[in-house]
Amino acid sequence: MAAVIGFVSLILIIVAIITSATLGTALEGQLAEQVRSMSIRTTSLVTQASVPAAVKNVPLTAQAAMENVAPPATGLLLAIADPDSGASGVLVDSSGKVQDLTDEQLVAIDEALSGRATGAIALEGSHRGSYQLAVTETSVTQFSGKITVVTGLPRDAIQSTMAQLLTVITLATLGGLILLALTTAVTIRFSLRPLRAVAGTATRVANQPLDRGEVEITERVPASEADPRTETGLVGASLNKLLDHVNDSLAARQRNEERMRKFVADASHELRTPLASIRGYSELSLRTLRQAQGPRQAQGPRQDQGPDADSTETALERIQAQSLRMTRLVEDLLLLARLDEGQELVYGSVDLTQLALEGLSDARPTAPDHIWNIEVPDEPVVMVGDAGRLHQVVANLLANARTHTPAGTEITLSVAREGDAAVIRVHDNGPGIDPAVREELFARFARGDSSRARQTGGTGLGLAIAKAIVEGHHGVIEVESEPGDTTFTVGFPASAASASGSSSA
């Protein structure tokens, strides 16, 4: 807009200058012609006035020449220079009265002409104004020498016309520029409307959560703003094509995730039955073997028994241990799959204070070489959630702190209400978490935390399950760790905590 308006302004200024100069030249020429015509008339008047002046033997003056003019031309300037009588001059004012020119004005007229036939002068004094002058000479027999006649007409008409012209040009230019600016702004805004539609569509798509769950991008640039025949419309059409491709890719990703989730769930269901059978048979075999060994030990050792009974018992014990481990793994995978599908959670009123006390009571016997502390408020912290799964979160966090810290570590479990939110923290003064694995700490099957002196290892699903359960309650789980200070923080939103308060009341 600035470039267009500036360029048009320059053109208009040039046109105004040319127009003013042309009109001024034309008016100046017209006035000069009027002055020449008037000078012929005034010269004739001077010639006529010279006869009675010679008869009466009086000086020839401009006043005498104007006596025979009725009515005199308004604004006419007449000056006569007679070698015998000197110079005189008159001026007809706007009311038609003839006024004498002063000696200073006559001198100024002579200096303005300086021997030229034409000229212009700006008179000062009582007859202020600008005049166009023309000089003629005439010879009269009654007077010796030539008489110089100066005729002038006012330039006020030219100046007034030029002033009006400049005013009109200025106003017309400003009005035209304002109209041009408005037209340009409307045109640009209308032309760029498809780009605003593209920006709005891109903003709405950017605000959608595309990193999790089932995603479908339904936002598109309207067809009226996506005409590929225009430059701006081509941008909208390209964005629609891009969104179609991204939407198809996200749908394919979602289908793959659903297939994987279904596979894990189906595999877990299929594995639970044979694992339960293995566990049952191993327990039955162990029980039978132990019952059979009782009478044999009472009867004394037999020489032909050998090590078979001991090896069989050891094998069955390993079968049982591995089946228990596989059962826990499969149940954890099944739980994660169900949590991903939004299932498995049964909501009710949960007292986090009581839940923390029970969780610490369960964890203390598993690590008597650790120092266990608990911090809970006097008033119970109640929220809406799944009590069993929240208990599992606390148990997994305590087990993680116990497993990855050496003997003598102090572990503190605390529950608090911060504002309307409920917060659970598990703190220990162990060696801390290796920064290299901190980003993947809540990933599934995440292990290998050598910096915390891990003595035993689980399946690597404990913290992943805890995160899934917390997110299923619309909460967040975070960790802050440095040597001697590691804290896992679980926060539940204010809506769950406040709703729990009303339900518990």
mmCIF file of N, CA, C and O in Angstrom, residues 275 278-279 317-333 445 447 456-461:
data_model
loop_
_atom_site.group_PDB
_atom_site.id
_atom_site.type_symbol
_atom_site.label_atom_id
_atom_site.label_comp_id
_atom_site.label_asym_id
_atom_site.label_seq_id
_atom_site.Cartn_x
_atom_site.Cartn_y
_atom_site.Cartn_z
ATOM 1 N N LEU A 275 0.034 -71.002 31.361
ATOM 2 C CA LEU A 275 0.868 -70.683 32.516
ATOM 3 C C LEU A 275 0.202 -71.121 33.820
ATOM 4 O O LEU A 275 0.873 -71.621 34.743
ATOM 5 N N ILE A 278 0.739 -74.836 34.005
ATOM 6 C CA ILE A 278 2.111 -75.172 34.418
ATOM 7 C C ILE A 278 2.275 -74.958 35.912
ATOM 8 O O ILE A 278 2.849 -75.781 36.632
ATOM 9 N N ARG A 279 1.755 -73.829 36.375
ATOM 10 C CA ARG A 279 1.877 -73.544 37.790
ATOM 11 C C ARG A 279 1.127 -74.580 38.625
ATOM 12 O O ARG A 279 1.634 -75.056 39.639
ATOM 13 N N GLU A 317 10.696 -76.789 41.127
ATOM 14 C CA GLU A 317 10.750 -75.478 41.766
ATOM 15 C C GLU A 317 11.076 -74.378 40.749
ATOM 16 O O GLU A 317 10.514 -73.273 40.784
ATOM 17 N N ARG A 318 11.974 -74.681 39.802
ATOM 18 C CA ARG A 318 12.312 -73.697 38.782
ATOM 19 C C ARG A 318 11.130 -73.463 37.842
ATOM 20 O O ARG A 318 10.883 -72.339 37.404
ATOM 21 N N ILE A 319 10.425 -74.582 37.533
ATOM 22 C CA ILE A 319 9.228 -74.409 36.698
ATOM 23 C C ILE A 319 8.238 -73.491 37.383
ATOM 24 O O ILE A 319 7.648 -72.603 36.769
ATOM 25 N N GLN A 320 8.078 -73.735 38.653
ATOM 26 C CA GLN A 320 7.135 -72.900 39.393
ATOM 27 C C GLN A 320 7.591 -71.443 39.423
ATOM 28 O O GLN A 320 6.795 -70.514 39.208
ATOM 29 N N ALA A 321 8.870 -71.200 39.669
ATOM 30 C CA ALA A 321 9.379 -69.829 39.730
ATOM 31 C C ALA A 321 9.235 -69.120 38.385
ATOM 32 O O ALA A 321 8.803 -67.966 38.309
ATOM 33 N N GLN A 322 9.590 -69.820 37.304
ATOM 34 C CA GLN A 322 9.482 -69.201 35.993
ATOM 35 C C GLN A 322 8.040 -68.960 35.598
ATOM 36 O O GLN A 322 7.721 -67.955 34.962
ATOM 37 N N SER A 323 7.170 -69.884 35.981
ATOM 38 C CA SER A 323 5.757 -69.680 35.662
ATOM 39 C C SER A 323 5.197 -68.486 36.416
ATOM 40 O O SER A 323 4.409 -67.709 35.869
ATOM 41 N N LEU A 324 5.626 -68.304 37.651
ATOM 42 C CA LEU A 324 5.184 -67.135 38.400
ATOM 43 C C LEU A 324 5.691 -65.849 37.764
ATOM 44 O O LEU A 324 4.966 -64.856 37.655
ATOM 45 N N ARG A 325 6.953 -65.879 37.320
ATOM 46 C CA ARG A 325 7.511 -64.690 36.677
ATOM 47 C C ARG A 325 6.786 -64.380 35.371
ATOM 48 O O ARG A 325 6.452 -63.222 35.091
ATOM 49 N N MET A 326 6.534 -65.422 34.569
ATOM 50 C CA MET A 326 5.825 -65.215 33.309
ATOM 51 C C MET A 326 4.395 -64.754 33.559
ATOM 52 O O MET A 326 3.847 -63.941 32.819
ATOM 53 N N THR A 327 3.792 -65.274 34.611
ATOM 54 C CA THR A 327 2.429 -64.841 34.934
ATOM 55 C C THR A 327 2.402 -63.359 35.283
ATOM 56 O O THR A 327 1.517 -62.615 34.835
ATOM 57 N N ARG A 328 3.356 -62.913 36.083
ATOM 58 C CA ARG A 328 3.404 -61.497 36.438
ATOM 59 C C ARG A 328 3.637 -60.631 35.206
ATOM 60 O O ARG A 328 3.026 -59.572 35.043
ATOM 61 N N LEU A 329 4.530 -61.084 34.307
ATOM 62 C CA LEU A 329 4.818 -60.321 33.100
ATOM 63 C C LEU A 329 3.571 -60.200 32.226
ATOM 64 O O LEU A 329 3.213 -59.116 31.747
ATOM 65 N N VAL A 330 2.887 -61.343 32.033
ATOM 66 C CA VAL A 330 1.704 -61.330 31.179
ATOM 67 C C VAL A 330 0.601 -60.484 31.800
ATOM 68 O O VAL A 330 -0.090 -59.732 31.111
ATOM 69 N N GLU A 331 0.433 -60.567 33.105
ATOM 70 C CA GLU A 331 -0.594 -59.755 33.752
ATOM 71 C C GLU A 331 -0.264 -58.264 33.659
ATOM 72 O O GLU A 331 -1.169 -57.433 33.484
ATOM 73 N N ASP A 332 1.035 -57.941 33.758
ATOM 74 C CA ASP A 332 1.413 -56.538 33.596
ATOM 75 C C ASP A 332 1.133 -56.044 32.174
ATOM 76 O O ASP A 332 0.629 -54.937 31.972
ATOM 77 N N LEU A 333 1.463 -56.854 31.179
ATOM 78 C CA LEU A 333 1.182 -56.476 29.801
ATOM 79 C C LEU A 333 -0.313 -56.341 29.562
ATOM 80 O O LEU A 333 -0.771 -55.414 28.867
ATOM 81 N N PHE A 445 9.598 -51.622 29.729
ATOM 82 C CA PHE A 445 10.790 -52.471 29.728
ATOM 83 C C PHE A 445 12.059 -51.646 29.873
ATOM 84 O O PHE A 445 13.128 -52.052 29.425
ATOM 85 N N ARG A 447 15.196 -50.542 31.657
ATOM 86 C CA ARG A 447 16.060 -51.072 32.708
ATOM 87 C C ARG A 447 17.477 -50.575 32.488
ATOM 88 O O ARG A 447 17.736 -49.788 31.588
ATOM 89 N N THR A 456 18.622 -56.011 42.159
ATOM 90 C CA THR A 456 17.727 -56.961 41.517
ATOM 91 C C THR A 456 17.005 -56.246 40.412
ATOM 92 O O THR A 456 16.961 -55.016 40.373
ATOM 93 N N GLY A 457 16.407 -56.984 39.512
ATOM 94 C CA GLY A 457 15.711 -56.382 38.396
ATOM 95 C C GLY A 457 14.365 -57.026 38.175
ATOM 96 O O GLY A 457 14.236 -58.244 38.256
ATOM 97 N N GLY A 458 13.371 -56.191 37.857
ATOM 98 C CA GLY A 458 12.056 -56.726 37.538
ATOM 99 C C GLY A 458 11.875 -56.795 36.039
ATOM 100 O O GLY A 458 12.830 -56.961 35.278
ATOM 101 N N THR A 459 10.648 -56.677 35.599
ATOM 102 C CA THR A 459 10.359 -56.736 34.170
ATOM 103 C C THR A 459 10.568 -55.405 33.477
ATOM 104 O O THR A 459 10.511 -55.340 32.258
ATOM 105 N N GLY A 460 10.765 -54.339 34.221
ATOM 106 C CA GLY A 460 10.895 -53.031 33.616
ATOM 107 C C GLY A 460 9.567 -52.385 33.285
ATOM 108 O O GLY A 460 9.520 -51.432 32.511
ATOM 109 N N LEU A 461 8.491 -52.917 33.906
ATOM 110 C CA LEU A 461 7.158 -52.385 33.625
ATOM 111 C C LEU A 461 6.550 -51.652 34.815
ATOM 112 O O LEU A 461 5.457 -51.097 34.688
#
